[in-house]
Coordinates of N, CA and C in Angstrom, one line a residue:
X1 N 51.3 -10.9 52.9 CA 52.2 -10.8 51.7 C 53.3 -11.7 51.7
X2 N 53.8 -12.3 50.6 CA 55.0 -13.2 50.9 C 56.3 -12.3 51.2
X3 N 57.2 -13.1 51.6 CA 58.6 -12.4 52.0 C 59.3 -11.9 50.6
X4 N 59.1 -12.7 49.4 CA 59.8 -12.3 48.2 C 58.9 -10.9 47.7
X5 N 57.4 -11.0 47.8 CA 56.7 -9.8 47.3 C 57.2 -8.7 48.1
X6 N 57.4 -8.8 49.4 CA 57.9 -7.6 50.2 C 59.1 -7.0 49.8
X7 N 60.2 -8.0 49.6 CA 61.3 -7.7 49.0 C 61.3 -6.9 47.5
X8 N 60.3 -7.3 46.8 CA 60.2 -6.5 45.5 C 59.6 -5.3 45.8
X9 N 58.7 -5.1 46.6 CA 58.1 -3.8 46.9 C 59.3 -3.0 47.5
X10 N 60.0 -3.3 48.2 CA 61.2 -2.6 49.0 C 62.0 -2.2 47.9
X11 N 62.4 -2.9 47.0 CA 63.4 -2.7 45.8 C 62.9 -1.6 45.0
X12 N 61.5 -1.7 44.7 CA 61.0 -0.9 43.8 C 60.8 0.5 44.5
X13 N 60.7 0.8 45.7 CA 60.6 1.9 46.5 C 62.0 2.8 46.5
X14 N 62.9 2.1 46.1 CA 64.4 2.6 46.0 C 64.5 3.1 44.6
X15 N 63.8 2.8 43.7 CA 64.1 3.2 42.1 C 63.7 4.8 42.2
X16 N 64.5 5.6 41.8 CA 64.4 7.2 41.7 C 63.5 7.5 40.7
X17 N 62.9 8.6 40.9 CA 62.0 9.2 39.9 C 62.8 9.4 38.7
X18 N 62.3 9.3 37.6 CA 63.0 9.6 36.3 C 64.1 8.5 35.9
X19 N 63.8 7.2 36.5 CA 64.5 6.1 36.2 C 63.8 4.9 36.2
X20 N 64.1 3.9 35.3 CA 63.1 2.8 35.2 C 64.1 1.4 35.5
X21 N 63.4 0.4 35.5 CA 63.8 -1.0 35.5 C 63.2 -1.9 34.8
X22 N 63.8 -3.0 34.3 CA 62.8 -4.1 34.0 C 62.3 -5.0 35.1
X23 N 61.2 -5.9 34.7 CA 60.8 -6.6 35.8 C 61.9 -7.5 36.2
X24 N 62.8 -8.2 35.4 CA 64.0 -8.9 36.0 C 64.9 -8.1 36.6
X25 N 65.2 -7.0 36.2 CA 66.2 -6.3 37.1 C 65.6 -5.8 38.3
X26 N 64.4 -5.6 38.5 CA 63.8 -5.3 39.9 C 63.9 -6.8 40.8
X27 N 63.5 -7.8 40.2 CA 63.8 -9.0 40.9 C 65.0 -9.2 41.3
X28 N 66.0 -8.9 40.6 CA 67.4 -9.2 40.7 C 67.8 -8.3 42.0
X29 N 67.3 -7.1 42.0 CA 67.4 -6.0 43.2 C 66.9 -6.5 44.4
X30 N 65.9 -7.3 44.2 CA 65.2 -7.8 45.4 C 65.9 -9.2 46.0
X31 N 66.9 -9.6 45.1 CA 67.6 -10.7 45.6 C 67.1 -12.2 45.0
X32 N 66.2 -11.9 43.9 CA 65.4 -13.1 43.3 C 65.9 -13.3 41.7
X33 N 67.1 -13.8 41.5 CA 67.5 -14.1 40.4 C 66.8 -14.9 39.3
X34 N 66.6 -14.3 38.1 CA 65.5 -14.9 37.1 C 64.1 -14.7 37.6
X35 N 63.8 -13.7 38.4 CA 62.4 -13.7 39.0 C 61.5 -12.7 38.6
X36 N 61.8 -12.2 37.3 CA 60.6 -11.4 36.6 C 59.3 -11.8 36.8
X37 N 59.0 -13.0 36.7 CA 57.6 -13.5 37.0 C 57.1 -13.3 38.3
X38 N 58.1 -13.4 39.3 CA 57.8 -13.1 40.8 C 57.7 -11.4 40.9
X39 N 58.2 -10.9 40.2 CA 58.0 -9.4 40.2 C 56.8 -8.7 39.6
X40 N 56.3 -9.5 38.5 CA 55.0 -9.2 38.1 C 54.0 -9.7 38.9
X41 N 54.2 -10.7 39.8 CA 53.1 -11.1 40.6 C 53.1 -10.3 41.7
X42 N 54.2 -9.7 42.2 CA 54.3 -8.8 43.4 C 53.5 -7.7 43.2
X43 N 53.9 -7.0 41.9 CA 53.1 -5.6 41.6 C 51.6 -6.1 41.4
X44 N 51.1 -7.3 40.8 CA 49.7 -7.4 40.7 C 49.0 -7.5 42.0
X45 N 49.5 -8.1 42.9 CA 49.1 -8.3 44.1 C 49.4 -7.3 45.2
X46 N 49.9 -6.3 44.8 CA 49.9 -5.1 45.8 C 48.9 -4.4 46.1
X47 N 48.5 -4.0 47.4 CA 47.3 -3.4 47.9 C 47.3 -2.0 47.0
X48 N 46.0 -1.6 46.9 CA 46.0 -0.2 46.2 C 46.6 0.9 47.0
X49 N 46.8 0.8 48.2 CA 47.1 1.9 49.1 C 48.8 1.8 49.3
X50 N 49.2 0.7 48.7 CA 50.6 0.6 48.8 C 51.5 1.8 48.3
X51 N 51.1 2.7 47.3 CA 51.7 3.8 46.7 C 53.0 3.3 46.3
X52 N 53.1 2.3 45.3 CA 54.2 1.7 44.9 C 54.6 2.6 43.5
X53 N 55.8 3.0 43.2 CA 56.0 3.7 41.9 C 56.0 2.6 40.9
X54 N 55.0 1.9 40.7 CA 55.0 0.7 39.8 C 55.2 1.2 38.3
X55 N 55.0 2.5 37.9 CA 54.9 2.9 36.5 C 56.5 2.9 36.2
X56 N 57.6 2.7 37.0 CA 59.0 2.7 36.9 C 59.4 1.3 36.3
X57 N 58.3 0.4 36.1 CA 58.8 -1.0 35.8 C 58.3 -1.1 34.2
X58 N 59.1 -1.6 33.7 CA 58.9 -1.9 32.1 C 59.3 -3.2 31.6
X59 N 59.0 -3.6 30.5 CA 59.5 -5.0 29.8 C 61.1 -4.8 29.7
X60 N 61.6 -5.8 29.4 CA 63.1 -5.8 29.4 C 63.7 -5.1 28.0
X61 N 62.7 -4.8 26.8 CA 63.1 -4.1 25.9 C 62.6 -2.5 26.1
X62 N 62.0 -2.1 27.1 CA 61.8 -0.9 27.4 C 60.3 -0.6 27.1
X63 N 59.4 -1.4 26.6 CA 57.9 -1.3 26.5 C 57.2 -1.3 27.7
X64 N 56.1 -0.5 27.7 CA 55.1 -0.6 28.6 C 54.5 -2.1 28.4
X65 N 54.4 -2.6 29.6 CA 53.6 -3.8 29.7 C 52.1 -4.0 29.3
X66 N 51.6 -2.8 29.5 CA 50.0 -2.9 29.3 C 50.0 -2.8 27.7
X67 N 48.8 -3.3 27.2 CA 48.5 -3.2 25.7 C 48.2 -1.6 25.6
X68 N 48.5 -1.1 24.3 CA 48.3 0.4 24.3 C 46.8 0.8 24.3
X69 N 45.8 0.0 24.3 CA 44.5 0.4 24.5 C 44.0 0.2 26.0
X70 N 45.0 -0.3 27.1 CA 44.6 -0.4 28.2 C 44.7 1.0 28.9
X71 N 43.8 1.1 29.8 CA 43.9 2.5 30.4 C 45.3 2.8 31.3
X72 N 45.7 1.7 31.8 CA 46.9 1.8 32.5 C 48.2 2.1 31.6
X73 N 47.8 1.9 30.4 CA 49.2 2.2 29.4 C 49.2 3.7 29.2
X74 N 48.2 4.3 29.1 CA 48.3 5.8 29.1 C 48.8 6.4 30.5
X75 N 48.2 5.9 31.5 CA 48.7 6.5 32.9 C 50.1 6.3 33.1
X76 N 50.6 5.0 32.7 CA 52.0 4.8 33.0 C 52.9 5.7 32.2
X77 N 52.4 5.8 30.8 CA 53.1 6.7 30.0 C 53.2 8.3 30.5
X78 N 52.0 8.7 31.0 CA 51.9 10.1 31.7 C 52.9 10.1 33.0
X79 N 52.8 9.2 33.9 CA 53.6 9.3 34.9 C 55.1 9.3 34.6
X80 N 55.4 8.5 33.6 CA 56.9 8.4 33.4 C 57.2 9.6 32.7
X81 N 56.5 10.4 31.9 CA 56.8 11.8 31.3 C 56.6 12.8 32.3
X82 N 56.1 12.6 33.3 CA 55.8 13.7 34.5 C 57.2 13.8 35.2
X83 N 57.8 12.6 35.2 CA 59.2 12.4 35.7 C 60.5 12.7 34.7
X84 N 60.1 13.1 33.6 CA 61.0 13.5 32.8 C 61.6 12.4 31.7
X85 N 60.9 11.2 31.8 CA 61.4 10.2 30.9 C 60.7 10.4 29.7
X86 N 61.3 10.2 28.6 CA 60.7 10.3 27.3 C 60.2 8.9 26.9
X87 N 58.9 9.0 26.4 CA 58.2 7.6 26.0 C 57.8 8.0 24.6
X88 N 58.4 7.1 23.8 CA 58.1 7.2 22.2 C 57.4 5.8 21.8
X89 N 56.2 6.0 21.3 CA 55.5 4.8 20.9 C 55.3 3.7 22.0
X90 N 55.2 4.3 23.2 CA 54.9 3.1 24.3 C 56.3 2.5 24.7
X91 N 57.6 3.1 24.4 CA 58.8 2.4 24.4 C 59.7 3.5 25.2
X92 N 60.6 3.0 26.2 CA 61.7 4.0 26.8 C 62.9 3.5 26.4
X93 N 64.0 4.4 26.3 CA 65.3 4.0 26.1 C 65.8 3.3 27.2
X94 N 66.0 2.2 27.4 CA 66.6 1.5 28.7 C 68.1 2.0 28.9
X95 N 68.8 2.2 27.8 CA 70.1 2.5 28.0 C 70.1 3.9 28.7
X96 N 69.3 4.8 28.5 CA 69.2 6.2 28.8 C 68.6 6.2 30.3
X97 N 67.6 5.8 30.4 CA 66.8 5.8 31.7 C 67.0 4.5 32.7
X98 N 67.6 3.6 32.5 CA 67.6 2.3 33.4 C 68.2 3.0 34.7
X99 N 67.8 2.4 35.8 CA 68.3 2.8 37.1 C 69.5 2.0 37.4
X100 N 70.7 2.6 37.9 CA 71.9 1.9 38.2 C 71.5 1.0 39.4
X101 N 71.9 -0.5 39.1 CA 71.4 -1.4 39.9 C 72.6 -2.0 41.1
X102 N 73.6 -1.1 40.9 CA 74.6 -1.4 41.9 C 74.2 -0.9 43.3
X103 N 74.7 -1.7 44.3 CA 74.5 -1.3 45.6 C 75.0 0.2 45.9
X104 N 74.2 1.0 46.9 CA 74.6 2.5 47.0 C 76.1 2.6 47.4
X105 N 76.6 1.7 48.3 CA 78.0 1.8 48.6 C 79.1 1.6 47.5
X106 N 78.5 0.9 46.6 CA 79.6 0.7 45.4 C 79.8 1.9 44.4
X107 N 79.3 3.2 44.7 CA 79.6 4.3 44.1 C 80.8 4.8 44.6
X108 N 81.2 4.3 46.0 CA 82.4 4.7 46.5 C 83.7 4.1 46.1
X109 N 83.4 2.8 45.5 CA 84.5 1.9 45.0 C 84.8 2.1 43.6
X110 N 86.1 2.0 43.1 CA 86.6 2.1 41.7 C 85.9 0.8 40.9
X111 N 85.7 1.2 39.7 CA 85.2 0.1 39.0 C 86.4 -0.9 38.8
X112 N 86.1 -2.2 38.4 CA 87.0 -3.2 38.1 C 88.2 -2.8 37.1
X113 N 87.6 -2.0 36.1 CA 88.5 -1.7 34.9 C 89.1 -0.3 35.2
X114 N 88.7 0.4 36.3 CA 89.3 1.7 36.6 C 90.9 1.5 36.8
X115 N 91.7 2.4 36.5 CA 93.2 2.4 36.8 C 93.6 2.5 38.1

């Protein structure tokens, strides 16, 4: 496995249940800017026993990446719904369910626009 793919897998494992990311956001969290295609390749090449929460990764517009008639489309929808994510017509509200991509320690720091 490449070092980039390992970083993508590690970043994906940090996405909490009930939250989603886009392929590009996942790549950015893995330290690979503009690396959406790297994230796709990392998920495709993952061994079946990797137990990655692959279902938490969506297209940037919130759509499930598989065609509606693909078996994994339904599986991804069900996995997301089981985590409390609302899926309507194969789409998730990214503004509602997107995982916070700030580093964990940034939660302790005030935001730039805070007084």
